[in-house]
mmCIF file of C-alpha atoms in Angstrom:
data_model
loop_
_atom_site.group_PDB
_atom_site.id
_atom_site.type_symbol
_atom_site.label_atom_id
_atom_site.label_comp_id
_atom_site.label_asym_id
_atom_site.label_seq_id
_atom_site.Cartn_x
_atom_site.Cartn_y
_atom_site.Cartn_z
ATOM 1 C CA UNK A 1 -101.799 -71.657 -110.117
ATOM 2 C CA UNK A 2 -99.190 -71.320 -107.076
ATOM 3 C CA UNK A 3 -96.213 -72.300 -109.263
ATOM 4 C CA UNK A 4 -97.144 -70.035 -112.260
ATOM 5 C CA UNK A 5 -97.661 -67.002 -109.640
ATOM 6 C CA UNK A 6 -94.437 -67.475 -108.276
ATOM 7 C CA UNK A 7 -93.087 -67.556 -111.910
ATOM 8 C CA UNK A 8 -94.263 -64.448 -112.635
ATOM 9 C CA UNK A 9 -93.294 -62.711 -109.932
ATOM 10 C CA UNK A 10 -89.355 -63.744 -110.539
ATOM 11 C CA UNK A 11 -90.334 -62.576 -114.327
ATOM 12 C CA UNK A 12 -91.403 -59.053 -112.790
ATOM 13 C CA UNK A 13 -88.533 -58.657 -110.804
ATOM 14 C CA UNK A 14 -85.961 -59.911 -113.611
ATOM 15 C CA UNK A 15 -87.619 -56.802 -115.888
ATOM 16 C CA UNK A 16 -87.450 -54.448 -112.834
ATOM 17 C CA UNK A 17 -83.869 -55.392 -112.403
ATOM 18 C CA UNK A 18 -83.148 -54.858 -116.465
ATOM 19 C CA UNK A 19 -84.630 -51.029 -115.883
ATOM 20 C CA UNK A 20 -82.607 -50.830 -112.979
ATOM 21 C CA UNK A 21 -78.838 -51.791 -114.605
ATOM 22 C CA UNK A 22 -80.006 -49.401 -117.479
ATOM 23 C CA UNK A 23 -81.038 -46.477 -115.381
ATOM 24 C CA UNK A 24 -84.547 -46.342 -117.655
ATOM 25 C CA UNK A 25 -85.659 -43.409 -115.263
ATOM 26 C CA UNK A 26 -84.783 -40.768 -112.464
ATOM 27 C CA UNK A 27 -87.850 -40.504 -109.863
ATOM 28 C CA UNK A 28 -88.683 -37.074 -108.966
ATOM 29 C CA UNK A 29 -91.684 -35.527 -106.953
ATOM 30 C CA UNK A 30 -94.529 -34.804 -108.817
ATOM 31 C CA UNK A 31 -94.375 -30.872 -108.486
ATOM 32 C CA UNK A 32 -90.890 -31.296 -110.650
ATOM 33 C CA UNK A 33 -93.356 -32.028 -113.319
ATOM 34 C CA UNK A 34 -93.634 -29.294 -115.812
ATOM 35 C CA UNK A 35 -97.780 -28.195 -115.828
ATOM 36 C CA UNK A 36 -98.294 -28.212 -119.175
ATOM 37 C CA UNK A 37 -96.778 -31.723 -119.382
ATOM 38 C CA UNK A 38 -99.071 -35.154 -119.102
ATOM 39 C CA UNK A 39 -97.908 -38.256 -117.704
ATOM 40 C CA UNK A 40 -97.865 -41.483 -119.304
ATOM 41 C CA UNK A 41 -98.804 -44.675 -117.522
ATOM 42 C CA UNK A 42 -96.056 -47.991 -117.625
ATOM 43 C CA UNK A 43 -98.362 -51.268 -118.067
ATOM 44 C CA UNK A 44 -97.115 -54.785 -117.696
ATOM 45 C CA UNK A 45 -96.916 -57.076 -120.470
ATOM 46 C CA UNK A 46 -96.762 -60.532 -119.772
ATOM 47 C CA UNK A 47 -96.188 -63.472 -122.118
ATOM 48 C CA UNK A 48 -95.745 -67.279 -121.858
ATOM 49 C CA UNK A 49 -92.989 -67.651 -124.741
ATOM 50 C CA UNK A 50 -93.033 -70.718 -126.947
ATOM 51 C CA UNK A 51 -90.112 -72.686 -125.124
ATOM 52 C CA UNK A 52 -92.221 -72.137 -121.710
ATOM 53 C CA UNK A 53 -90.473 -69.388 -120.583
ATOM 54 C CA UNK A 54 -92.637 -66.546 -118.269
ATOM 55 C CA UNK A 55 -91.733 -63.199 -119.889
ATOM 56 C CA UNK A 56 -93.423 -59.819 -118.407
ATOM 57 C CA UNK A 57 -92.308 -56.441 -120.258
ATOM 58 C CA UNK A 58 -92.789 -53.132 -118.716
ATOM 59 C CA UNK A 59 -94.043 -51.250 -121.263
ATOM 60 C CA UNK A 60 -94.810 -47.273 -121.850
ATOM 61 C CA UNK A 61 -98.610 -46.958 -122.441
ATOM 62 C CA UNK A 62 -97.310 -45.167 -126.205
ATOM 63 C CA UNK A 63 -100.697 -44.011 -127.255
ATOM 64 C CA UNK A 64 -101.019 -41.555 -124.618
ATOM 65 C CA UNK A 65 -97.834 -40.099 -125.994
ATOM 66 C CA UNK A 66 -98.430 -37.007 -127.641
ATOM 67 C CA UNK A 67 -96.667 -36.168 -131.396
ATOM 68 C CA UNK A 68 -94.584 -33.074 -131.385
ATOM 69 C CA UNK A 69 -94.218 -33.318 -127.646
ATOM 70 C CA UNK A 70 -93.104 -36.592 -126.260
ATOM 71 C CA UNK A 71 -91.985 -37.669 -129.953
ATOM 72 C CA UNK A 72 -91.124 -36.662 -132.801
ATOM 73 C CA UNK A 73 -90.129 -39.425 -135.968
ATOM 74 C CA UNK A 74 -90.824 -42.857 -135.166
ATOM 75 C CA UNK A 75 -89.483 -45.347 -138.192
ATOM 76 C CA UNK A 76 -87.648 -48.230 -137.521
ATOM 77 C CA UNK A 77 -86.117 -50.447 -140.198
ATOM 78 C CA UNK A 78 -86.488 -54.149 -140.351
ATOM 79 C CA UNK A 79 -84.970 -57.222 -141.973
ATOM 80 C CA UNK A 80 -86.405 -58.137 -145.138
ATOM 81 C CA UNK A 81 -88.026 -61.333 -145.637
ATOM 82 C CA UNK A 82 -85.665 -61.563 -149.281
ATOM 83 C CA UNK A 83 -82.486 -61.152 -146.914
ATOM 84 C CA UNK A 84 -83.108 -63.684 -144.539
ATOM 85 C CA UNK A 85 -83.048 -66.105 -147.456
ATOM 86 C CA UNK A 86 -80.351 -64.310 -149.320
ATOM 87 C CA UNK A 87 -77.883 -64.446 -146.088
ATOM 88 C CA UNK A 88 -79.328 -68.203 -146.149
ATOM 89 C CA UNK A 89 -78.092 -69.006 -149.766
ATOM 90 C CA UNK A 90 -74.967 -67.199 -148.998
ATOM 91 C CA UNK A 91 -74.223 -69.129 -146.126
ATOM 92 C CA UNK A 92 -74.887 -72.423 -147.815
ATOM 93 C CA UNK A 93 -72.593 -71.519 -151.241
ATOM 94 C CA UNK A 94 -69.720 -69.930 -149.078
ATOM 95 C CA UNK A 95 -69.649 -72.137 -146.698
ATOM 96 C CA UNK A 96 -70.128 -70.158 -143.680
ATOM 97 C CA UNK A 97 -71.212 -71.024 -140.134
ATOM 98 C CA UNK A 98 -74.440 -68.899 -138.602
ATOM 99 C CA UNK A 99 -75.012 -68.197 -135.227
ATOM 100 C CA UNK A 100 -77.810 -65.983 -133.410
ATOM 101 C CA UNK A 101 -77.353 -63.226 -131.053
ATOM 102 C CA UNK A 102 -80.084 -61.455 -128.710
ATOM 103 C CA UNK A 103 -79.657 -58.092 -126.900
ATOM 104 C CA UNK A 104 -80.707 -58.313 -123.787
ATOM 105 C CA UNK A 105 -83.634 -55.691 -123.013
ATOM 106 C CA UNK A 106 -82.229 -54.544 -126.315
ATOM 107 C CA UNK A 107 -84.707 -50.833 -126.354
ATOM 108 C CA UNK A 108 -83.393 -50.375 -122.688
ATOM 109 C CA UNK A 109 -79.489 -50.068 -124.277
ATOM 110 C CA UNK A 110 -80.317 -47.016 -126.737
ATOM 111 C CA UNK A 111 -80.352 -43.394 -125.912
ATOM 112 C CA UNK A 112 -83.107 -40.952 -126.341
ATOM 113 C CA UNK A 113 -82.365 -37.412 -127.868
ATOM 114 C CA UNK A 114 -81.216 -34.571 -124.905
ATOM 115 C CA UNK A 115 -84.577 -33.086 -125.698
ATOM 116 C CA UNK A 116 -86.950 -36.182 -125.090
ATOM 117 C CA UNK A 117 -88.196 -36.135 -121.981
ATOM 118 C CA UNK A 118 -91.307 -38.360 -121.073
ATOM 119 C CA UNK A 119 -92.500 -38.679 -117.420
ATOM 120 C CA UNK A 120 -94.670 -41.866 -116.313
ATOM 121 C CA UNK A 121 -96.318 -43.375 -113.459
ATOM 122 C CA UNK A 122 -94.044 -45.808 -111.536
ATOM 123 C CA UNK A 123 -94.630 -49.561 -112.700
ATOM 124 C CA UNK A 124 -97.804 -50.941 -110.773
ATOM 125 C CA UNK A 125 -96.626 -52.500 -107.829
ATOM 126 C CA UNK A 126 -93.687 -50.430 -107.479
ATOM 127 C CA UNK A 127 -94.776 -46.880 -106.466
ATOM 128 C CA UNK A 128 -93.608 -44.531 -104.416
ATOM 129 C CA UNK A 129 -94.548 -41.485 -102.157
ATOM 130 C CA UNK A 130 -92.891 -38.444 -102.135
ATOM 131 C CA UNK A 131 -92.559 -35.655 -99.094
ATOM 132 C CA UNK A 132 -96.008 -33.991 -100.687
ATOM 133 C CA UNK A 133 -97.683 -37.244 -99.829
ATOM 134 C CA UNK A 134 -98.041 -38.240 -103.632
ATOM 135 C CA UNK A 135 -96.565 -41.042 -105.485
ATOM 136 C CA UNK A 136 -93.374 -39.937 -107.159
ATOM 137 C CA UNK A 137 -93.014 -40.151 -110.912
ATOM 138 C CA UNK A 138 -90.499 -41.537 -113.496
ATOM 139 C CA UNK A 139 -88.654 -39.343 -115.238
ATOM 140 C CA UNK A 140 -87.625 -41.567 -118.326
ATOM 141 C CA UNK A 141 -83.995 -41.760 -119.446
ATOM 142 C CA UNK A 142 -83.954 -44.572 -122.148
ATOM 143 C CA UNK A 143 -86.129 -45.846 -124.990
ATOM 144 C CA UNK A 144 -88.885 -47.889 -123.059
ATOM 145 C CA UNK A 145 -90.368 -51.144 -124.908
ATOM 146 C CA UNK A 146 -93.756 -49.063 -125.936
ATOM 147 C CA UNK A 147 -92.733 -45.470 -126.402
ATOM 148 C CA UNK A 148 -93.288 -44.401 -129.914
ATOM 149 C CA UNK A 149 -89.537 -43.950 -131.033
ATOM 150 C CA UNK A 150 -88.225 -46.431 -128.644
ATOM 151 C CA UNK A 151 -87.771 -48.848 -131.789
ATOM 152 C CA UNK A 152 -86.068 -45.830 -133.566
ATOM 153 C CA UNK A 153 -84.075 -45.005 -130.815
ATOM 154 C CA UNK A 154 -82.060 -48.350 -129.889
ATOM 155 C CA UNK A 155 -81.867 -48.723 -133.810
ATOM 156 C CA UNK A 156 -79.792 -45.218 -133.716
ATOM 157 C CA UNK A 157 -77.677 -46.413 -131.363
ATOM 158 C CA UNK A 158 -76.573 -50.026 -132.621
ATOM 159 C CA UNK A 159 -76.354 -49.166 -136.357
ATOM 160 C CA UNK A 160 -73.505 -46.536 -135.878
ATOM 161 C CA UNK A 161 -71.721 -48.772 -133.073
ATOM 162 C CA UNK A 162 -71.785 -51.369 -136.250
ATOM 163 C CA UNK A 163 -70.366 -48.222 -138.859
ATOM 164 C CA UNK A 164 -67.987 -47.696 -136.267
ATOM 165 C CA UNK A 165 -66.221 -50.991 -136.152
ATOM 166 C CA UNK A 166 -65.929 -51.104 -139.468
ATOM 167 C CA UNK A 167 -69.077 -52.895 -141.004
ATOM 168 C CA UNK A 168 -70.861 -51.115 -144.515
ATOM 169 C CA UNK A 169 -74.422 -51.192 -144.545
ATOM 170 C CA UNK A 170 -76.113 -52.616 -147.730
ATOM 171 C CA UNK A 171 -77.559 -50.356 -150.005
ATOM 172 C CA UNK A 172 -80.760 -52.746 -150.637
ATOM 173 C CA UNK A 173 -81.201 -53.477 -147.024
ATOM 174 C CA UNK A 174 -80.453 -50.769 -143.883
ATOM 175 C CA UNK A 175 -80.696 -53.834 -141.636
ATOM 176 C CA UNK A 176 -77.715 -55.802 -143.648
ATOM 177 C CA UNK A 177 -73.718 -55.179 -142.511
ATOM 178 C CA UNK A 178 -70.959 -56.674 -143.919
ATOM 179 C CA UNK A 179 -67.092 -56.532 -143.110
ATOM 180 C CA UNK A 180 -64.155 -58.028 -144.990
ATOM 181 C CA UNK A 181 -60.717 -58.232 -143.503
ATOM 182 C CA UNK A 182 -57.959 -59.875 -144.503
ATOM 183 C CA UNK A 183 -56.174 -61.655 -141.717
ATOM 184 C CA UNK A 184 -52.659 -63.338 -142.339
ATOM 185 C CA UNK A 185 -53.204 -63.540 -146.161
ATOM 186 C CA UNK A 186 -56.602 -64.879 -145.603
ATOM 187 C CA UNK A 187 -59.697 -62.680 -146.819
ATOM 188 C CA UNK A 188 -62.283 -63.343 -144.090
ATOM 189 C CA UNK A 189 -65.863 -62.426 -143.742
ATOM 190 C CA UNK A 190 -68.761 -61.345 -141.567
ATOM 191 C CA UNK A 191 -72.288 -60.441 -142.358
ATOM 192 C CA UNK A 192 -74.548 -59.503 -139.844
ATOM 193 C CA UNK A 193 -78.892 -59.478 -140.349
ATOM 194 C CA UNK A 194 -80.502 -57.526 -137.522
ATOM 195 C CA UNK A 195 -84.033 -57.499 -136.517
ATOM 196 C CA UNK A 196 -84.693 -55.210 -133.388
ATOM 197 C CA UNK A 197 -83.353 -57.196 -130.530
ATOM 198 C CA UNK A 198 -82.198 -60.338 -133.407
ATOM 199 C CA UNK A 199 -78.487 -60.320 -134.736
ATOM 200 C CA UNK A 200 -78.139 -63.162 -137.453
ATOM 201 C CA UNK A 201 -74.697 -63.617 -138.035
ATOM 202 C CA UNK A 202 -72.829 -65.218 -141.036
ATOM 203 C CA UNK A 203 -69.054 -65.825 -140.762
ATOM 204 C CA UNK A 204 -66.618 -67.372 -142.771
ATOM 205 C CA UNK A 205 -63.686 -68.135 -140.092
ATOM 206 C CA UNK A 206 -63.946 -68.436 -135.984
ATOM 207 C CA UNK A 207 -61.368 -69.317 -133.676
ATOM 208 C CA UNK A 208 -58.590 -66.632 -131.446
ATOM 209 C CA UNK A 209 -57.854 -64.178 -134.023
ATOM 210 C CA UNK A 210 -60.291 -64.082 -136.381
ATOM 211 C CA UNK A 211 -62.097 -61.189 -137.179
ATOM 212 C CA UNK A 212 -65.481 -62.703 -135.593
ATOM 213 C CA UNK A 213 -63.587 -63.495 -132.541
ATOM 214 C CA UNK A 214 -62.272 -59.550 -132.393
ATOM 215 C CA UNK A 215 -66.073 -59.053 -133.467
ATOM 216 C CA UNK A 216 -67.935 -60.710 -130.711
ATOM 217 C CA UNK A 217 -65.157 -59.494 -128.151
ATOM 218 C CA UNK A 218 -66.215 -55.974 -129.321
ATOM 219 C CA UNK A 219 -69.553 -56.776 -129.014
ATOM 220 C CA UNK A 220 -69.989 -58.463 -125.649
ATOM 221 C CA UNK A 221 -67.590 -55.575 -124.470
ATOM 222 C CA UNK A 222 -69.952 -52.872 -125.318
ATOM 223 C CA UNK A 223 -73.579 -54.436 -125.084
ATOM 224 C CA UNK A 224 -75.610 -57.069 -123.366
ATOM 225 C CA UNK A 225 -75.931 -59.678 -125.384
ATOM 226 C CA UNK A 226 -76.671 -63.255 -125.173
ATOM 227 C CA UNK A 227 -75.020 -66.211 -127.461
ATOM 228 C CA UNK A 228 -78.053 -68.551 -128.848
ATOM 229 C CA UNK A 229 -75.644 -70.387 -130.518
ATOM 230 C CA UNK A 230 -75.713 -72.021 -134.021
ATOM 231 C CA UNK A 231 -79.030 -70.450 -135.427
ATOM 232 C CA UNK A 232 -82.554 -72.738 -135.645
ATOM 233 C CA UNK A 233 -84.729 -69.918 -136.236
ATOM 234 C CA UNK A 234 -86.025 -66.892 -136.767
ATOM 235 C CA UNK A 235 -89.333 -64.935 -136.362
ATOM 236 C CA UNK A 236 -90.954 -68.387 -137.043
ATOM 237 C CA UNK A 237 -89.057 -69.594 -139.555
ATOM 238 C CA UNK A 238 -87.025 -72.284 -138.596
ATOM 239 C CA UNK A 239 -84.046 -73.211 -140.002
ATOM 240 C CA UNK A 240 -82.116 -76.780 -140.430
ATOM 241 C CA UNK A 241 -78.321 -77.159 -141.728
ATOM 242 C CA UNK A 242 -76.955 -80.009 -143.002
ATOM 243 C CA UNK A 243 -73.536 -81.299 -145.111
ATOM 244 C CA UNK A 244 -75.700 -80.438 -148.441
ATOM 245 C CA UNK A 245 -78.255 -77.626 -147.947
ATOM 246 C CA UNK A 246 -79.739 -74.888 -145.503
ATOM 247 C CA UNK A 247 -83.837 -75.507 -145.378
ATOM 248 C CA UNK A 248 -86.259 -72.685 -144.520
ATOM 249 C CA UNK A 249 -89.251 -74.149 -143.045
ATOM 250 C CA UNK A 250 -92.764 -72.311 -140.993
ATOM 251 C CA UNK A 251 -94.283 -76.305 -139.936
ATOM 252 C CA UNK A 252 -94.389 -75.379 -136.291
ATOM 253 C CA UNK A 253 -95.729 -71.811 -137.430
ATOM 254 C CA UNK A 254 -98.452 -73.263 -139.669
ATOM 255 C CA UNK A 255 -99.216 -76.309 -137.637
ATOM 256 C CA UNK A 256 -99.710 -73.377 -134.902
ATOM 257 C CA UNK A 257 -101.954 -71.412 -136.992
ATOM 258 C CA UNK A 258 -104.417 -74.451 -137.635
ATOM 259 C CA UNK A 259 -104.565 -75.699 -134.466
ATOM 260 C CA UNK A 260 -105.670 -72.189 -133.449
ATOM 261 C CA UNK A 261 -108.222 -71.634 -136.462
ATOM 262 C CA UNK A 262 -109.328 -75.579 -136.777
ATOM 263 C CA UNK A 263 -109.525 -77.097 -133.701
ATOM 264 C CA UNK A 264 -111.352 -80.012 -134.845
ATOM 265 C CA UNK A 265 -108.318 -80.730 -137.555
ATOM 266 C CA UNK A 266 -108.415 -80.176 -141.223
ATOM 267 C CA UNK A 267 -111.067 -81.277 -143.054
ATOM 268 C CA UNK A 268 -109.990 -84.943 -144.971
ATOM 269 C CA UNK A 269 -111.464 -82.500 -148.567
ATOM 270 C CA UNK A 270 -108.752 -80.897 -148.164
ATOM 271 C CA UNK A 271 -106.068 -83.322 -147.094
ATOM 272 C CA UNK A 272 -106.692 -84.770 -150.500
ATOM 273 C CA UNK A 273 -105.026 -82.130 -152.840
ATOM 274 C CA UNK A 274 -102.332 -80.493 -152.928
ATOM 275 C CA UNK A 275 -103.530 -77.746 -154.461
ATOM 276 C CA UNK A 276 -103.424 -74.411 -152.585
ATOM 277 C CA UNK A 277 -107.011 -72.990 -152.690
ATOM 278 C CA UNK A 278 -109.932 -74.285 -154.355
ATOM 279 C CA UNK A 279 -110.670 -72.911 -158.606
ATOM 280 C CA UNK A 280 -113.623 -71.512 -156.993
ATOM 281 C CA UNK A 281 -111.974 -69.206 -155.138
ATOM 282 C CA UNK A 282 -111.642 -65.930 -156.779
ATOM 283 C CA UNK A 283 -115.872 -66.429 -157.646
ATOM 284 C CA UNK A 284 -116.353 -67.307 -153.711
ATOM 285 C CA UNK A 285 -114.546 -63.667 -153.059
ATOM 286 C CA UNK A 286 -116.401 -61.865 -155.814
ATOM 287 C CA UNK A 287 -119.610 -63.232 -154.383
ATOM 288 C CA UNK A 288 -118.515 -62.178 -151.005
ATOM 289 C CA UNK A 289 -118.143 -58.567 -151.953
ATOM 290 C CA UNK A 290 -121.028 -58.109 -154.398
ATOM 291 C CA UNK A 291 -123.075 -58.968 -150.669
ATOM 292 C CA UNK A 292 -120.420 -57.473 -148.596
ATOM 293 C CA UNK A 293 -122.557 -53.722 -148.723
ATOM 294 C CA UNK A 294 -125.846 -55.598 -147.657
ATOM 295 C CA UNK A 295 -124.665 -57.523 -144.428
ATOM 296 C CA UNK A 296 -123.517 -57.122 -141.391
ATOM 297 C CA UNK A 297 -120.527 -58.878 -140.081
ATOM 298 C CA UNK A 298 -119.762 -59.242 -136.577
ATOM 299 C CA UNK A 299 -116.275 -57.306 -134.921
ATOM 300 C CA UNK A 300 -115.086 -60.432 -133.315
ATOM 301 C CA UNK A 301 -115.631 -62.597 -136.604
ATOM 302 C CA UNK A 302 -113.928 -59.913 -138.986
ATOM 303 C CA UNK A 303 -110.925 -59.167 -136.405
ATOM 304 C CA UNK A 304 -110.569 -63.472 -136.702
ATOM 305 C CA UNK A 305 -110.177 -63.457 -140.106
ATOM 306 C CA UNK A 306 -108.532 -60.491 -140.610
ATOM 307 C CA UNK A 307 -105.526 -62.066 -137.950
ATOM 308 C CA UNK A 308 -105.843 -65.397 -140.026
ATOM 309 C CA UNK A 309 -105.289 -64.038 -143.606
ATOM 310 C CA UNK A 310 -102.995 -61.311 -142.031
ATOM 311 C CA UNK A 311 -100.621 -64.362 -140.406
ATOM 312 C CA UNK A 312 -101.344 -66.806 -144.296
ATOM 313 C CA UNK A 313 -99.595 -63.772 -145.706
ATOM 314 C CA UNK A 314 -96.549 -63.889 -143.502
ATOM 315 C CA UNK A 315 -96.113 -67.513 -144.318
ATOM 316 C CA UNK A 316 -96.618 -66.289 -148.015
ATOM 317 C CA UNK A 317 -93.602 -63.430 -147.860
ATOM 318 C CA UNK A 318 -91.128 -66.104 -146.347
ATOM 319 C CA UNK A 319 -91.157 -69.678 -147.376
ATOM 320 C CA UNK A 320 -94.414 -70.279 -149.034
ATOM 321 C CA UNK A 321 -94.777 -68.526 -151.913
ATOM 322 C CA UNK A 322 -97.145 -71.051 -153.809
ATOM 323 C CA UNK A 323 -100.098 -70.236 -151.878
ATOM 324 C CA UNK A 324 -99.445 -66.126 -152.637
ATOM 325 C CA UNK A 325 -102.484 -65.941 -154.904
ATOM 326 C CA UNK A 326 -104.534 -67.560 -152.979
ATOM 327 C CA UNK A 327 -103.727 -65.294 -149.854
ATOM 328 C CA UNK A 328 -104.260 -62.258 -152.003
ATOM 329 C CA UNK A 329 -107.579 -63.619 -153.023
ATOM 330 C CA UNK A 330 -108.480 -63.318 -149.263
ATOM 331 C CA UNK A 331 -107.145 -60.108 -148.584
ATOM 332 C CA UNK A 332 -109.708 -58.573 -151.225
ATOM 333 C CA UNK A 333 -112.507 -59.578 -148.226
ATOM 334 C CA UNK A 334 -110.552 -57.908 -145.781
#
């Protein structure tokens, strides 16, 4: 439609913009290219986010990228599922407030190592010819959203910014930082979650002069960030506060996930019971792969089923952990 093409042109030019105020690359002429050096393509991503919101991502086409040249180690810590409902209880027994942060084009804010050099295509759309007559080339200067290490790379550069200021990193969890300071006679606290481009924050006091206060003035001073305010979720979990209790809930997540996989509604059989999975179950699986070597399953059917169990076992790992068997029934049929 009109309106949505319009949308996603001002989407396009918002990311172009980000790349800009980064300085994600340097164009050069193609013959500055080194000969035994390929060039990686830069591919739009474009999502309609769950509030409505038209989101495109230029992304580095990362498996063209070739180990030992354009990259060398690529892991990236995340969150655990356990310290999301740790930081939770925490919150709820200490009484502390929680608020959610987002860095803005959070990959495009690392650094890459003074060796790690990638050229790419410009971003379709957006190319350029040099005097040779041939479109010039990025020369990229920052962790792109699909480069290999780009992950590892802005998580390099946040998690000794955090060290810096005076935060220790828990033992159990790299992605967990917490900082105690006492501030005229009064111990106060901050605890920070972070999941890539996510900063869940816990803290005990707020106000001018409190050691979140000196925290987010530190933090808005030295990276773009955006205030979500008090948190109401987190990579589908949602999360509701009250006088009493905090809840950890996935009903828009789930309801999601059957809308998508029963169209038609759930079946009133199972509406009846509250039971996770039928007994027959684990002898449905077994049957399933005593046949599995003699039939043939389609791609499109197994790649369903495979997202389907793969997304049950998310919602297993975070809030619903009385349907675990039954997931891990299902995975055996992967």
């Amino acid at each position: 439609m009109a309106e949505d093409r319009v949308g996603w042109g001002a989407a396009e030019r918002a990311e172009i913009a980000n790349h800009a105020n980064n300085g994600s690359w340097t164009l050069i002429d193609r013959s500055d290219v080194p000969d035994d050096r390929s060039i990686v393509r830069l591919i739009w991503v474009c999502k309609r986010k769950r509030s409505g919101t038209l989101k495109a991502r230029l992304c580095v086409q990362g498996c063209a990228q070739v180990r030992g040249v354009d990259f060398d180690q690529t892991f990236c810590a995340t969150m655990r599922p356990t310290s999301l409902r740790a930081l939770a209880a925490i919150a709820n027994s200490a009484g502390m407030r929680m608020r959610r942060w987002d860095f803005v084009a959070a990959y495009l804010q690392g650094e890459l190592e003074r060796d790690e050099v990638i050229y790419c295509h410009a971003p379709p759309g957006y190319a350029t010819t040099g005097p040779d007559g041939r479109p010039r080339v990025c020369r990229v200067e920052k962790p792109i959203y699909g480069m290999a290490q780009a992950g590892r790379r802005w998580q390099r550069s946040l998690f000794p910014w955090l060290l810096g200021f005076g935060f220790k990193q828990c033992e159990s969890d790299p992605c967990v930082f917490t900082m105690t300071k006492v501030i005229d006679k009064v111990e106060q606290r901050v605890t920070l979650g972070c999941y890539v481009d996510d900063l869940f924050t816990l803290y005990s006091h707020d106000g001018p002069g409190s050691l979140y206060d000196e925290f987010v003035r530190a933090l808005t001073l030295r990276w773009n960030v955006e205030d979500e305010g008090p948190i109401s979720d987190l990579l589908n979990v949602d999360i509701s506060v009250d006088e009493s209790c905090i809840i950890l809930r996935q009903e828009k997540y789930i309801s999601h996930l059957v809308a998508t996989y029963l169209p038609d509604g759930v079946p009133l059989s199972f509406q009846k019971t509250r039971a996770p999975a039928s007994e027959s179950l684990p002898k449905m699986v077994e049957d399933a792969l005593a046949s599995k070597p003699t039939r043939t399953i389609a791609p499109d059917v197994l790649s369903s089923y495979q997202s389907l169990v793969g997304a049950l076992l998310y919602c297993s790992t975070q809030t619903r952990p009385d349907v675990a068997f039954a997931v891990g029934m299902l995975c055996r049929a992967m």
